[in-house]
Amino acid sequence: MKRIFMLILLLCITNTPFTAPAQTSKVTQLPVEAFASIPDVSHVRLSPNGKHIASLLLDDTAEVPHKIVALFNTETGQFHIPMKNDHEKFMIANLTWASDEILLITALMPSKRFGKNANESLLIKYNLSTGEAGSVLTKKALKRFDSIPQYQGDVIDLLPKDPEHILLSVSGFSKRVSEPTVIKVNLYNGSFTTEQYYREHVIDWMTDQQHRVRIATYQDRDTTEYRIYEQSEANGDLRLLWKSEAYSEETVIPLGFDVNPNTLYVKAYHEGFYAVFKVDLTDPKLKKELVYKQDNTDVHATLIHSKVTRQAIGIATGDDNEYHFWDKNYKKLVNRLKAALPDTQNYLTQFSHNERRYMVYATSPTQPGLFLYGDRDANRLEVIAAKYSQLTPALLVEPQQISYEAKDGLEIPAYLTLPKGIEAKKLPTIIFPHGGPHSYVSDSFDYWTQFFANRGYAVLQMNFRGSTGLGYEFKKAGMQGWGKAMQGDVDQGTRYLINQGIADPDKICIVGGSYGGYAAMMGAAMNPGLYQCVISFAGVADVEDLVKLSRFYTTHELTKKTLGDDYDELYEYSPIRHADKINVPILLIHGDNDKVVQVSQSRDMYRKLDALDKPVEYVEIENGNHYLSNNQHRLMTFKAIEKFLATNL
C-alpha cells in the first residue's frame, strides 16, 4: 500500500502534453509479482460533488495481500482507510457513490444454495459523516422476503435527486430466482417499498430518466426466445416491442432512455454488424433511426447521459474507447484530452453532478493504466494513481495486428506480441486462444500476454470464428462449433507462425483459460507434433458434462443452442475423450470454488491422463474462482506457469 495512491504528476490540459517513456531495446525481466498481483488501484469512483475519490487498493503490507477500500479528499489531499474488511469471509467487487455521503460497496462471498457451492453478493453502505457501515438490506428488511436473495447488489437507479434512496432489483419474492422485484430502499433506516412487482419470466428491469420502471427483458427458461416489453409506469400493462431468438440477427438490446421518456436508444444489427439506433416509442412501427455505426465492426455501446440535463449526449463504444458525442461541449473535452494524452486511450469514467470535475482512465497496449482527476474550472488534470505500479511501460511491448487464412479461406484477425529486443525468427511461442468463446481479443493491455512476452516468448492471440465484435455471420459461424472449425482456426494460426519463420516448431506451447483451456487441450489431442506442451486454466474437458450440468440453471436452453444437444457428438469433441492422444506435458490449474466451469472438469481430466501415464501436472487452488480474483491465487498460478514453461520450452 505504501506505493499507491500518491500524486504522481500534475498536467495542464492545454499546455502540458503527456508522453510515454522512451522504449528500450534491451530485455529486462520483471518479477512475476509485477504481472500476477491484482491491481494496486482499481474501481476508482468520484463522489457526486467531486470532493472525494473512492477506490480499491491492494494492501501489500498485510500478511495476505488483499483489496481494501480507500478514500481520498481532492480538496484537502487527505487519504484514509474508512473501513477494514474481513477478506477471508468476502471479497470487495465494486464501489458506487449513492450520494455525497453514502458509498455503496458490493462484496462477494461463498455460500451454499440447494446443497451446492454458490456465490452471493452483499450490498454494504458506508456513511462518510458517521463512519458507520452496514448492509443496505437489514435483517429487519429481509424478514419481508420469502427467501434470502442470493444477489443483493443490482442497483438499477441511484435516484440522484433523492439521496436517501436507491432502486434495487432483487429476487426473493418469487420462487424463481431469476425473476427480480424492484424495491425502493432507504439508505439510512433500511426500510423499503415495492416499486415493481416481479413478473413471470422477466429477468431484468430498466428505468427511464424520470426514474420510472419502464423496460422489461423477458426470457422463458424453456425456450431461447427473448422479448422486450415497455410500460408507461411501474406495474402497468406491458406492451411488446420486440421479440427474437437468442443469437439471432433480429436481436434488439435496450441501452437507455433520453430525457424524453418516449425516446429509447437500442443496439441492433445494421448490415450485419451491431450499431446504435434511437426509437420513438410513440411510433406504431417502432422505426429505428441510425445514430452510430462502425465499418465492419460491432459497436459495443454504453449510453452516456449529462448529469445536468439528463439528456443522452453520446455513446462510449467499448474496448477501443471511441466516443461519439452529439454534444459540442463534450466533443471539445474529448479533443482536449487527446491533445494532452496523445499516446493513450482515454476513458471518461466519471463526472461530478455539475460536470466540472471528472475522472479519466488512460491506457494503451503498453500503459497498464493511469487514473486521472480533472478540474475544468482550474484547467488541470492530475494523475493520481497507477493501476499496476510495478509495470514499466518502457519494458512492455505493443501487439501487432495481423491476419491469416483459415483452412476454408476465412480471414482470421489476430494479434502477435513479440518479446522486446529479440529478432522475430524461430522464437519459443505461446498460442493463446481467448476464453468465452463469445468474447474477443484486441490490442488493449493484457497482463497475461505481457508476462509471456517479458519471459521471451512470442504470443499469438486470434479471434477465431464465434468471437464477438466482427459481425453476425462471423459470430454465427462458431455456433455449435467447439472442436470443429473454431479449433481449426486456432491451429491454423500456429501453422501460419511456423511458415512465417516466427515460431520455432519445436518450442510451441498452447495456453488458455476457460474455453481457451478447452482449445489448448483439443489442440494437442488433435494435432500430434504441433505443440510441445499444454496449459489449461479452468478449462472445459468434457463438453457433454458441461451441457448436462446446465440443466440445473436457467441457461440450459441457451447452452444447448450454443454447444448442441447431441451428447454423443459433444463427448466426441471433448478433450477427455481424446486424452490418450495427448503425448506432451500438460499443466492443469483449477479453483475448487469455480462457478463458471466446475472443478470436476480438471479433476476428471487429470485422473484420465494420470491413469494413462501421461506427463500431467495438476494444481488445484483452494477457494479459487474462475477469475483469479485473489492475489495469492494469481501469484500461485503464474509461478506454476512460469516454472512449467521454463521446463518444457
XYZ file of C-alpha atoms in Angstrom:
649
model
C 0.000 0.000 0.000
C 2.992 2.263 0.525
C 3.476 2.786 -3.187
C -0.089 3.615 -4.162
C -2.491 6.484 -4.386
C 0.240 9.135 -4.341
C 0.045 12.214 -6.525
C 2.421 11.445 -9.358
C 2.081 14.191 -11.892
C 0.317 17.489 -12.480
C -0.744 18.186 -16.034
C -2.285 21.292 -17.519
C -4.768 20.081 -20.068
C -3.986 22.832 -22.553
C -0.235 23.263 -22.162
C 1.463 20.085 -20.979
C 1.456 17.115 -23.351
C 1.686 13.609 -21.935
C 4.417 11.474 -23.462
C 5.091 7.818 -22.850
C 8.541 6.795 -21.606
C 11.078 6.084 -24.335
C 11.211 2.469 -25.499
C 14.326 0.456 -24.715
C 15.880 -2.222 -26.869
C 17.204 -4.477 -24.101
C 15.044 -7.126 -22.487
C 14.680 -6.772 -18.719
C 12.737 -9.429 -16.857
C 10.335 -8.059 -14.286
C 9.400 -10.136 -11.239
C 6.390 -12.378 -11.639
C 4.619 -10.327 -8.947
C 4.635 -7.307 -11.278
C 2.273 -9.106 -13.663
C 0.439 -11.517 -11.402
C -0.532 -9.288 -8.486
C -4.057 -7.932 -8.555
C -4.136 -4.208 -9.462
C -2.634 -1.780 -6.953
C -5.590 0.528 -7.610
C -8.960 -0.265 -9.195
C -12.633 0.786 -9.214
C -11.793 4.475 -8.832
C -15.045 6.402 -8.214
C -15.686 10.160 -7.931
C -18.327 11.410 -5.479
C -21.202 13.454 -6.964
C -19.793 16.714 -5.541
C -16.322 15.876 -6.858
C -14.738 16.192 -3.412
C -13.920 12.546 -2.695
C -12.428 9.688 -4.662
C -13.072 6.132 -3.503
C -11.045 3.210 -4.766
C -9.998 -0.339 -4.082
C -6.354 -0.664 -3.117
C -4.078 -3.659 -2.810
C -2.853 -3.783 0.772
C 0.529 -5.375 0.123
C 1.691 -4.831 3.713
C -0.798 -7.384 5.039
C 0.264 -10.956 5.723
C -2.103 -11.985 2.941
C -2.331 -9.104 0.406
C -5.942 -8.206 -0.390
C -8.221 -5.376 -1.540
C -9.313 -2.626 0.840
C -11.491 0.458 0.422
C -9.716 3.835 0.474
C -10.892 7.460 0.331
C -9.019 10.493 -0.986
C -10.147 14.078 -0.432
C -9.442 16.072 -3.599
C -9.565 19.420 -1.770
C -7.507 18.696 1.353
C -5.285 15.928 -0.012
C -6.168 13.700 2.937
C -6.132 9.951 2.398
C -7.583 7.372 4.742
C -8.955 3.853 5.019
C -12.611 4.187 6.076
C -13.179 0.542 6.932
C -11.351 -2.742 7.167
C -12.847 -5.763 5.538
C -12.585 -9.386 6.504
C -11.004 -10.595 3.277
C -11.254 -14.222 4.408
C -15.063 -14.006 4.517
C -15.775 -11.860 1.471
C -14.144 -10.059 -1.439
C -14.956 -6.479 -2.432
C -16.058 -6.409 -6.056
C -17.342 -2.904 -6.763
C -17.841 0.639 -5.446
C -20.629 3.137 -6.245
C -21.478 6.533 -4.784
C -25.167 6.706 -3.897
C -24.760 10.313 -2.742
C -22.081 12.648 -1.410
C -22.463 10.951 1.970
C -23.140 7.288 1.160
C -20.687 4.958 -0.568
C -22.065 1.593 -1.717
C -19.739 -1.408 -1.578
C -20.554 -4.676 -3.339
C -18.976 -7.717 -1.707
C -18.920 -11.340 -2.878
C -18.845 -14.309 -0.547
C -19.019 -18.094 -0.893
C -22.158 -19.853 0.325
C -24.375 -22.896 -0.152
C -27.518 -22.931 -2.287
C -29.670 -26.049 -2.681
C -26.811 -28.142 -1.361
C -24.330 -26.784 -3.906
C -21.470 -24.328 -3.550
C -22.502 -20.861 -4.679
C -21.507 -17.216 -4.539
C -23.621 -14.444 -3.043
C -23.357 -10.683 -3.259
C -23.954 -8.291 -0.389
C -24.525 -4.533 -0.727
C -22.863 -2.537 2.051
C -23.387 1.159 2.780
C -20.688 3.353 4.305
C -21.624 6.766 5.737
C -18.826 9.325 5.403
C -20.304 11.582 8.077
C -20.727 8.986 10.806
C -18.150 6.401 9.763
C -20.775 3.671 10.150
C -21.116 0.725 7.787
C -23.800 -1.914 7.395
C -25.858 -3.939 4.963
C -28.294 -1.996 2.767
C -30.835 -4.792 3.238
C -31.092 -5.017 7.015
C -32.136 -8.120 8.973
C -35.492 -6.474 9.604
C -35.978 -5.782 5.900
C -35.022 -9.340 4.919
C -37.819 -10.729 7.121
C -40.264 -9.445 4.497
C -38.699 -11.656 1.796
C -39.860 -15.170 1.056
C -36.202 -16.224 0.747
C -32.858 -14.510 1.262
C -31.834 -13.070 -2.135
C -28.613 -14.504 -3.492
C -27.621 -11.283 -5.268
C -28.217 -8.030 -3.420
C -26.071 -5.617 -5.425
C -28.081 -4.886 -8.589
C -28.717 -1.132 -8.274
C -30.770 -0.079 -11.307
C -31.228 3.596 -10.374
C -29.296 5.786 -7.913
C -32.087 8.399 -7.776
C -29.677 11.394 -7.767
C -32.448 13.825 -6.757
C -33.266 11.638 -3.754
C -30.006 10.907 -1.872
C -31.795 8.876 0.805
C -32.980 6.141 -1.551
C -31.922 3.810 -4.369
C -33.830 1.406 -6.607
C -32.643 -2.148 -6.136
C -33.521 -5.101 -8.368
C -33.583 -8.183 -6.183
C -35.084 -11.657 -6.074
C -36.580 -13.347 -3.038
C -40.269 -12.627 -3.606
C -40.683 -15.251 -6.327
C -39.924 -18.958 -6.350
C -37.834 -18.350 -9.462
C -34.521 -16.763 -8.521
C -34.253 -15.140 -11.949
C -37.442 -13.053 -11.550
C -36.481 -9.842 -9.717
C -38.640 -7.317 -7.915
C -37.658 -3.623 -7.865
C -37.694 -2.070 -4.406
C -37.001 1.483 -3.216
C -34.635 1.205 -0.254
C -33.972 3.857 2.380
C -30.189 4.004 2.858
C -30.459 5.334 6.393
C -33.010 3.114 8.125
C -33.242 0.116 5.785
C -36.986 0.378 5.152
C -38.236 -0.248 1.627
C -41.297 -0.048 -0.574
C -42.041 -2.175 -3.614
C -41.845 -0.195 -6.847
C -42.220 -3.025 -9.364
C -43.542 -6.496 -8.580
C -41.847 -9.457 -10.231
C -43.367 -10.794 -13.431
C -43.160 -14.291 -14.779
C -40.052 -14.793 -16.946
C -38.934 -11.139 -16.662
C -35.204 -11.245 -15.853
C -34.308 -7.539 -15.963
C -35.844 -4.091 -15.469
C -34.750 -0.660 -16.743
C -35.795 2.815 -15.614
C -36.147 5.967 -17.678
C -34.659 9.397 -16.899
C -37.733 10.165 -14.783
C -36.793 7.102 -12.659
C -39.880 5.091 -13.599
C -39.542 1.356 -14.222
C -40.207 1.181 -17.965
C -38.445 -1.651 -19.808
C -38.737 -5.380 -19.074
C -36.478 -8.051 -20.572
C -38.264 -11.401 -20.820
C -36.686 -14.819 -21.163
C -38.509 -18.111 -20.943
C -36.043 -20.606 -19.488
C -37.737 -23.369 -21.505
C -37.002 -21.640 -24.810
C -34.327 -19.395 -26.295
C -36.742 -16.568 -27.037
C -36.189 -13.064 -25.699
C -38.785 -10.301 -25.595
C -38.520 -6.607 -24.806
C -41.595 -5.037 -23.202
C -42.421 -1.420 -22.353
C -44.801 0.010 -19.778
C -45.781 3.629 -19.154
C -45.258 3.270 -15.416
C -44.322 0.607 -12.893
C -46.731 -2.356 -12.703
C -48.535 -1.130 -15.794
C -49.698 -3.059 -18.836
C -46.770 -4.468 -20.761
C -46.534 -3.640 -24.463
C -44.415 -5.949 -26.607
C -41.753 -4.035 -28.528
C -39.533 -6.761 -29.991
C -39.016 -10.491 -29.751
C -36.201 -12.626 -31.118
C -34.368 -15.880 -30.718
C -31.104 -15.749 -28.780
C -28.124 -15.002 -31.024
C -30.389 -14.062 -33.937
C -29.964 -11.126 -36.306
C -33.279 -9.723 -35.049
C -31.841 -9.123 -31.569
C -32.609 -5.690 -30.068
C -30.855 -4.623 -26.845
C -32.119 -1.545 -24.945
C -29.347 0.877 -23.930
C -31.340 3.558 -22.141
C -33.713 6.496 -22.465
C -33.187 10.073 -23.487
C -34.636 12.760 -21.206
C -37.658 12.481 -23.475
C -39.413 9.439 -21.962
C -40.539 8.272 -25.397
C -37.039 8.131 -26.904
C -35.262 4.844 -26.336
C -31.738 4.056 -27.558
C -31.060 0.469 -28.588
C -28.364 -1.710 -30.072
C -29.345 -3.812 -33.078
C -27.815 -5.227 -36.237
C -27.248 -2.963 -39.223
C -25.868 -4.551 -42.402
C -24.636 -7.484 -40.319
C -22.959 -5.504 -37.520
C -24.207 -4.119 -34.224
C -24.994 -0.384 -34.397
C -26.807 2.156 -32.224
C -30.302 3.421 -33.026
C -32.916 5.543 -31.355
C -36.611 4.677 -31.411
C -39.680 6.833 -30.844
C -41.898 4.656 -28.681
C -44.981 6.543 -29.851
C -44.324 5.350 -33.403
C -46.543 2.294 -34.037
C -43.917 0.906 -36.435
C -41.061 1.458 -33.962
C -38.791 2.661 -36.741
C -35.105 2.541 -35.803
C -33.168 5.708 -36.618
C -29.462 5.011 -37.087
C -27.309 7.002 -34.663
C -23.867 5.417 -34.924
C -22.164 2.546 -36.733
C -18.617 1.355 -37.406
C -17.359 -0.169 -40.625
C -17.028 -3.960 -40.436
C -17.045 -3.913 -36.633
C -19.723 -4.309 -33.998
C -20.410 -1.299 -31.793
C -20.180 -2.251 -28.105
C -22.038 0.793 -26.841
C -22.758 2.349 -23.478
C -25.141 5.298 -23.461
C -23.787 8.473 -21.829
C -26.100 10.997 -20.146
C -25.478 14.534 -18.991
C -25.733 14.721 -15.217
C -27.029 18.277 -15.556
C -29.697 17.943 -18.255
C -30.231 14.137 -18.105
C -30.099 14.156 -21.908
C -28.384 11.374 -23.794
C -25.262 13.115 -25.096
C -23.267 10.315 -26.692
C -22.004 6.775 -26.530
C -18.805 5.096 -25.457
C -18.125 2.354 -27.961
C -16.320 -0.115 -25.786
C -12.848 -1.569 -25.760
C -11.382 0.774 -28.391
C -12.607 3.733 -26.324
C -14.017 5.683 -29.224
C -16.551 8.302 -28.187
C -19.336 9.526 -30.378
C -20.781 12.699 -28.878
C -23.526 14.809 -30.372
C -22.962 17.472 -27.702
C -20.327 20.011 -28.790
C -19.048 20.697 -25.250
C -18.205 17.052 -24.749
C -16.610 16.828 -28.163
C -14.376 19.708 -27.113
C -13.416 17.994 -23.851
C -12.533 14.736 -25.610
C -10.372 16.605 -28.122
C -8.527 18.413 -25.343
C -7.933 15.138 -23.535
C -6.498 13.615 -26.688
C -4.195 16.616 -27.107
C -2.965 16.255 -23.527
C -2.768 12.439 -23.627
C -1.980 11.574 -27.262
C -0.417 8.171 -26.602
C -3.249 6.582 -24.618
C -6.894 5.679 -24.958
C -8.692 7.970 -22.553
C -11.862 6.787 -20.840
C -14.088 9.475 -19.327
C -15.333 7.300 -16.489
C -16.963 9.702 -14.002
C -18.366 13.225 -13.756
C -19.364 15.263 -10.732
C -23.032 16.289 -10.572
C -22.212 19.728 -12.112
C -19.838 18.126 -14.665
C -16.961 20.438 -13.718
C -14.869 17.634 -12.209
C -14.262 14.269 -13.797
C -12.188 11.086 -13.823
C -10.180 9.678 -16.711
C -8.702 6.221 -17.122
C -5.790 6.338 -19.573
C -4.392 3.127 -21.010
C -2.677 1.652 -24.056
C -1.176 -1.691 -25.055
C 1.972 -0.718 -23.141
C 0.386 1.503 -20.474
C -1.301 -0.717 -17.872
C -3.479 2.147 -16.687
C -3.366 5.612 -15.124
C -6.191 7.196 -13.141
C -6.503 10.960 -13.588
C -8.593 13.587 -11.841
C -9.712 16.567 -13.903
C -10.971 20.002 -12.832
C -12.405 22.041 -15.704
C -12.620 25.246 -13.668
C -8.979 25.032 -12.564
C -7.979 23.808 -16.041
C -5.901 20.950 -14.681
C -5.554 17.207 -14.988
C -3.770 15.203 -12.287
C -2.502 11.643 -12.428
C -3.437 10.294 -9.015
C -2.593 6.606 -9.299
C -1.223 3.830 -11.471
C -3.205 0.624 -11.817
C -0.056 -1.547 -11.832
C 2.778 0.432 -10.271
C 5.430 -2.266 -10.829
C 4.906 -2.460 -14.594
C 7.124 -0.093 -16.563
C 5.681 0.905 -19.955
C 9.168 1.006 -21.465
C 9.538 -2.724 -20.788
C 6.189 -3.703 -22.292
C 5.528 -4.372 -25.968
C 2.779 -3.402 -28.383
C 0.904 -6.189 -30.187
C 0.958 -6.247 -33.973
C -2.365 -6.646 -35.745
C -2.124 -9.437 -38.307
C -4.439 -11.857 -40.103
C -4.184 -15.269 -41.684
C -6.439 -17.599 -43.662
C -8.329 -20.486 -42.124
C -8.468 -23.776 -43.994
C -11.698 -22.734 -45.708
C -10.291 -19.334 -46.682
C -11.967 -17.291 -43.922
C -9.773 -14.414 -42.780
C -8.903 -14.693 -39.090
C -7.847 -11.432 -37.409
C -5.172 -11.858 -34.768
C -2.598 -10.087 -32.610
C 1.065 -11.042 -32.425
C 3.132 -9.872 -29.459
C 6.900 -10.302 -29.781
C 9.471 -10.169 -26.984
C 11.307 -6.861 -26.888
C 14.756 -6.663 -28.429
C 14.730 -10.150 -29.972
C 14.622 -10.894 -33.691
C 11.272 -12.373 -34.760
C 12.820 -15.587 -36.003
C 12.251 -19.124 -34.663
C 11.070 -17.906 -31.285
C 9.651 -20.041 -28.488
C 5.949 -19.336 -28.859
C 2.721 -19.268 -26.857
C -0.523 -19.868 -28.745
C -3.118 -18.125 -26.560
C -6.785 -18.540 -27.646
C -9.232 -16.411 -25.657
C -11.996 -17.640 -23.364
C -15.715 -17.250 -23.798
C -15.802 -18.279 -26.549
C -18.216 -15.373 -27.214
C -15.553 -12.811 -26.475
C -12.716 -11.240 -28.434
C -9.142 -10.008 -28.191
C -7.869 -6.563 -29.098
C -4.638 -4.648 -28.678
C -5.643 -3.496 -25.190
C -3.226 -4.090 -22.322
C -3.293 -7.732 -21.228
C -1.195 -8.808 -18.253
C -1.041 -12.453 -19.365
C 0.338 -11.575 -22.792
C 2.839 -9.064 -21.434
C 4.059 -11.632 -18.901
C 4.716 -14.196 -21.624
C 6.486 -11.637 -23.841
C 8.605 -10.444 -20.925
C 9.780 -14.026 -20.475
C 10.955 -14.152 -24.093
C 8.002 -15.847 -25.780
C 6.179 -14.735 -28.901
C 2.418 -14.721 -28.238
C -0.357 -15.256 -30.800
C -3.966 -14.397 -29.936
C -6.654 -14.873 -32.535
C -10.310 -14.018 -32.988
C -11.425 -17.425 -34.226
C -14.908 -17.742 -35.728
C -17.511 -17.414 -32.998
C -15.701 -14.436 -31.481
C -17.770 -11.311 -30.944
C -17.186 -7.865 -32.399
C -16.828 -8.970 -36.013
C -20.444 -9.116 -37.060
C -23.341 -11.512 -37.016
C -22.115 -14.004 -39.625
C -18.690 -14.344 -38.023
C -20.210 -14.986 -34.619
C -22.828 -17.356 -36.029
C -20.093 -19.399 -37.734
C -18.985 -20.547 -34.295
C -22.355 -21.831 -33.108
C -22.066 -25.484 -32.076
C -18.532 -25.359 -33.457
C -16.426 -26.431 -30.494
C -13.623 -28.699 -31.681
C -14.524 -28.160 -35.322
C -13.784 -25.107 -37.492
C -13.272 -22.975 -34.387
C -10.450 -25.276 -33.333
C -9.095 -25.314 -36.866
C -8.809 -21.516 -36.791
C -6.605 -21.732 -33.694
C -4.344 -24.468 -35.034
C -4.039 -22.775 -38.424
C -2.645 -19.713 -36.665
C 0.085 -21.902 -35.225
C 0.999 -23.211 -38.666
C 0.998 -19.647 -40.012
C 3.648 -18.571 -37.480
C 5.751 -21.622 -38.320
C 5.500 -20.948 -42.058
C 6.445 -17.310 -41.497
C 9.568 -18.419 -39.667
C 8.493 -16.637 -36.485
C 7.739 -19.651 -34.306
C 10.248 -22.391 -33.565
C 8.259 -25.531 -34.479
C 9.991 -27.396 -31.652
C 9.109 -24.827 -28.991
C 5.386 -24.090 -29.095
C 3.039 -24.293 -26.113
C -0.717 -23.769 -26.342
C -2.188 -21.982 -23.322
C -5.727 -20.925 -22.467
C -8.306 -20.289 -19.783
C -11.934 -21.472 -19.745
C -12.839 -22.056 -23.419
C -9.216 -21.247 -24.186
C -8.232 -24.131 -21.918
C -10.555 -26.379 -23.898
C -8.953 -25.236 -27.160
C -5.490 -25.825 -25.700
C -6.263 -29.414 -24.726
C -8.068 -30.167 -28.008
C -5.241 -28.611 -29.998
C -2.712 -31.005 -28.501
C -5.044 -34.009 -28.800
C -5.949 -33.457 -32.443
C -2.574 -32.264 -33.744
C 0.201 -34.626 -32.662
C 3.565 -32.900 -33.000
C 2.207 -29.374 -33.437
C 2.522 -28.403 -29.770
C 5.229 -29.302 -27.285
C 3.189 -28.578 -24.148
C -0.283 -27.558 -22.933
C -1.548 -25.315 -20.131
C -5.233 -25.237 -19.262
C -6.568 -22.888 -16.596
C -10.176 -23.689 -15.631
C -10.600 -25.412 -18.976
C -13.553 -27.462 -20.186
C -12.524 -31.095 -20.608
C -15.938 -32.730 -21.016
C -18.406 -30.727 -23.137
C -21.141 -33.326 -22.692
C -20.939 -32.947 -18.932
C -20.946 -29.145 -19.255
C -24.245 -29.208 -21.147
C -25.826 -31.777 -18.850
C -24.865 -29.750 -15.781
C -26.571 -26.666 -17.230
C -29.924 -28.412 -16.642
C -29.777 -27.075 -13.086
C -29.544 -23.466 -14.308
C -31.731 -21.053 -16.238
C -29.220 -21.045 -19.109
C -29.820 -24.659 -20.136
C -31.619 -23.958 -23.408
C -29.103 -21.259 -24.333
C -26.253 -23.643 -23.594
C -27.776 -26.295 -25.842
C -28.263 -23.764 -28.628
C -24.650 -22.634 -28.373
C -22.994 -26.023 -27.927
C -25.551 -28.529 -29.215
C -27.517 -31.316 -27.533
C -26.228 -34.412 -29.309
C -24.457 -35.905 -26.304
C -22.528 -38.484 -28.329
C -21.123 -35.749 -30.546
C -20.394 -33.463 -27.598
C -18.353 -36.207 -25.975
C -16.586 -36.909 -29.245
C -15.406 -33.293 -29.344
C -14.239 -33.320 -25.722
C -10.561 -33.396 -24.707
C -11.253 -36.119 -22.132
C -12.423 -38.408 -24.959
C -9.027 -37.983 -26.655
C -6.797 -37.942 -23.577
C -4.882 -40.925 -24.946
C -3.693 -38.765 -27.861
C -2.091 -36.101 -25.665
C 1.565 -37.105 -25.555
C 3.145 -33.840 -24.420
C 3.459 -32.350 -20.918
C 0.208 -30.780 -19.740
C -0.444 -28.492 -16.786
C -3.989 -28.248 -15.417
C -4.918 -25.462 -12.975
C -8.380 -25.001 -11.469
C -10.010 -23.304 -8.495
C -12.233 -25.521 -6.385
C -14.777 -22.674 -5.989
C -15.182 -22.065 -9.732
C -18.875 -21.442 -10.520
C -18.387 -20.996 -14.276
C -16.512 -24.199 -15.102
C -16.809 -26.817 -12.377
C -13.538 -28.047 -10.858
C -14.639 -31.585 -11.715
C -13.695 -30.832 -15.326
C -9.987 -30.620 -14.468
C -10.144 -33.280 -11.777
C -11.612 -35.810 -14.211
C -9.137 -34.859 -16.927
C -6.232 -35.267 -14.517
C -7.440 -38.709 -13.397
C -7.831 -39.831 -17.002
C -4.383 -38.583 -18.046
C -2.729 -39.966 -14.921
C -4.329 -43.369 -15.455
C -2.910 -43.335 -18.976
C 0.525 -42.499 -17.529
C 0.654 -39.182 -19.379
C 3.025 -36.373 -18.278
C 0.416 -34.327 -16.406
C 0.626 -31.859 -13.516
C -2.423 -30.624 -11.624
C -2.664 -27.561 -9.379
C -5.942 -27.109 -7.508
C -6.481 -23.736 -5.855
C -8.329 -23.856 -2.561
C -11.287 -21.407 -2.648
C -10.129 -20.247 -6.079
C -12.681 -18.816 -8.518
C -12.852 -18.544 -12.301
C -11.277 -15.085 -12.434
C -8.212 -15.353 -10.170
C -9.625 -12.566 -8.014
C -7.427 -13.455 -5.048
C -3.874 -12.088 -5.088
C -2.267 -15.254 -3.734
C -4.165 -17.425 -6.186
C -2.986 -15.322 -9.112
C 0.632 -15.474 -7.937
C 0.389 -19.228 -7.400
C -0.963 -19.698 -10.928
C 1.642 -17.546 -12.658
C 4.545 -19.103 -10.761
C 3.340 -22.581 -11.730
C 3.007 -21.478 -15.363
C 6.446 -19.848 -15.376
C 8.100 -22.967 -13.997
C 6.233 -25.260 -16.406
C 7.153 -23.185 -19.468
C 10.789 -22.869 -18.423
C 10.960 -26.652 -18.081
C 9.104 -27.619 -21.258
C 10.013 -24.908 -23.780
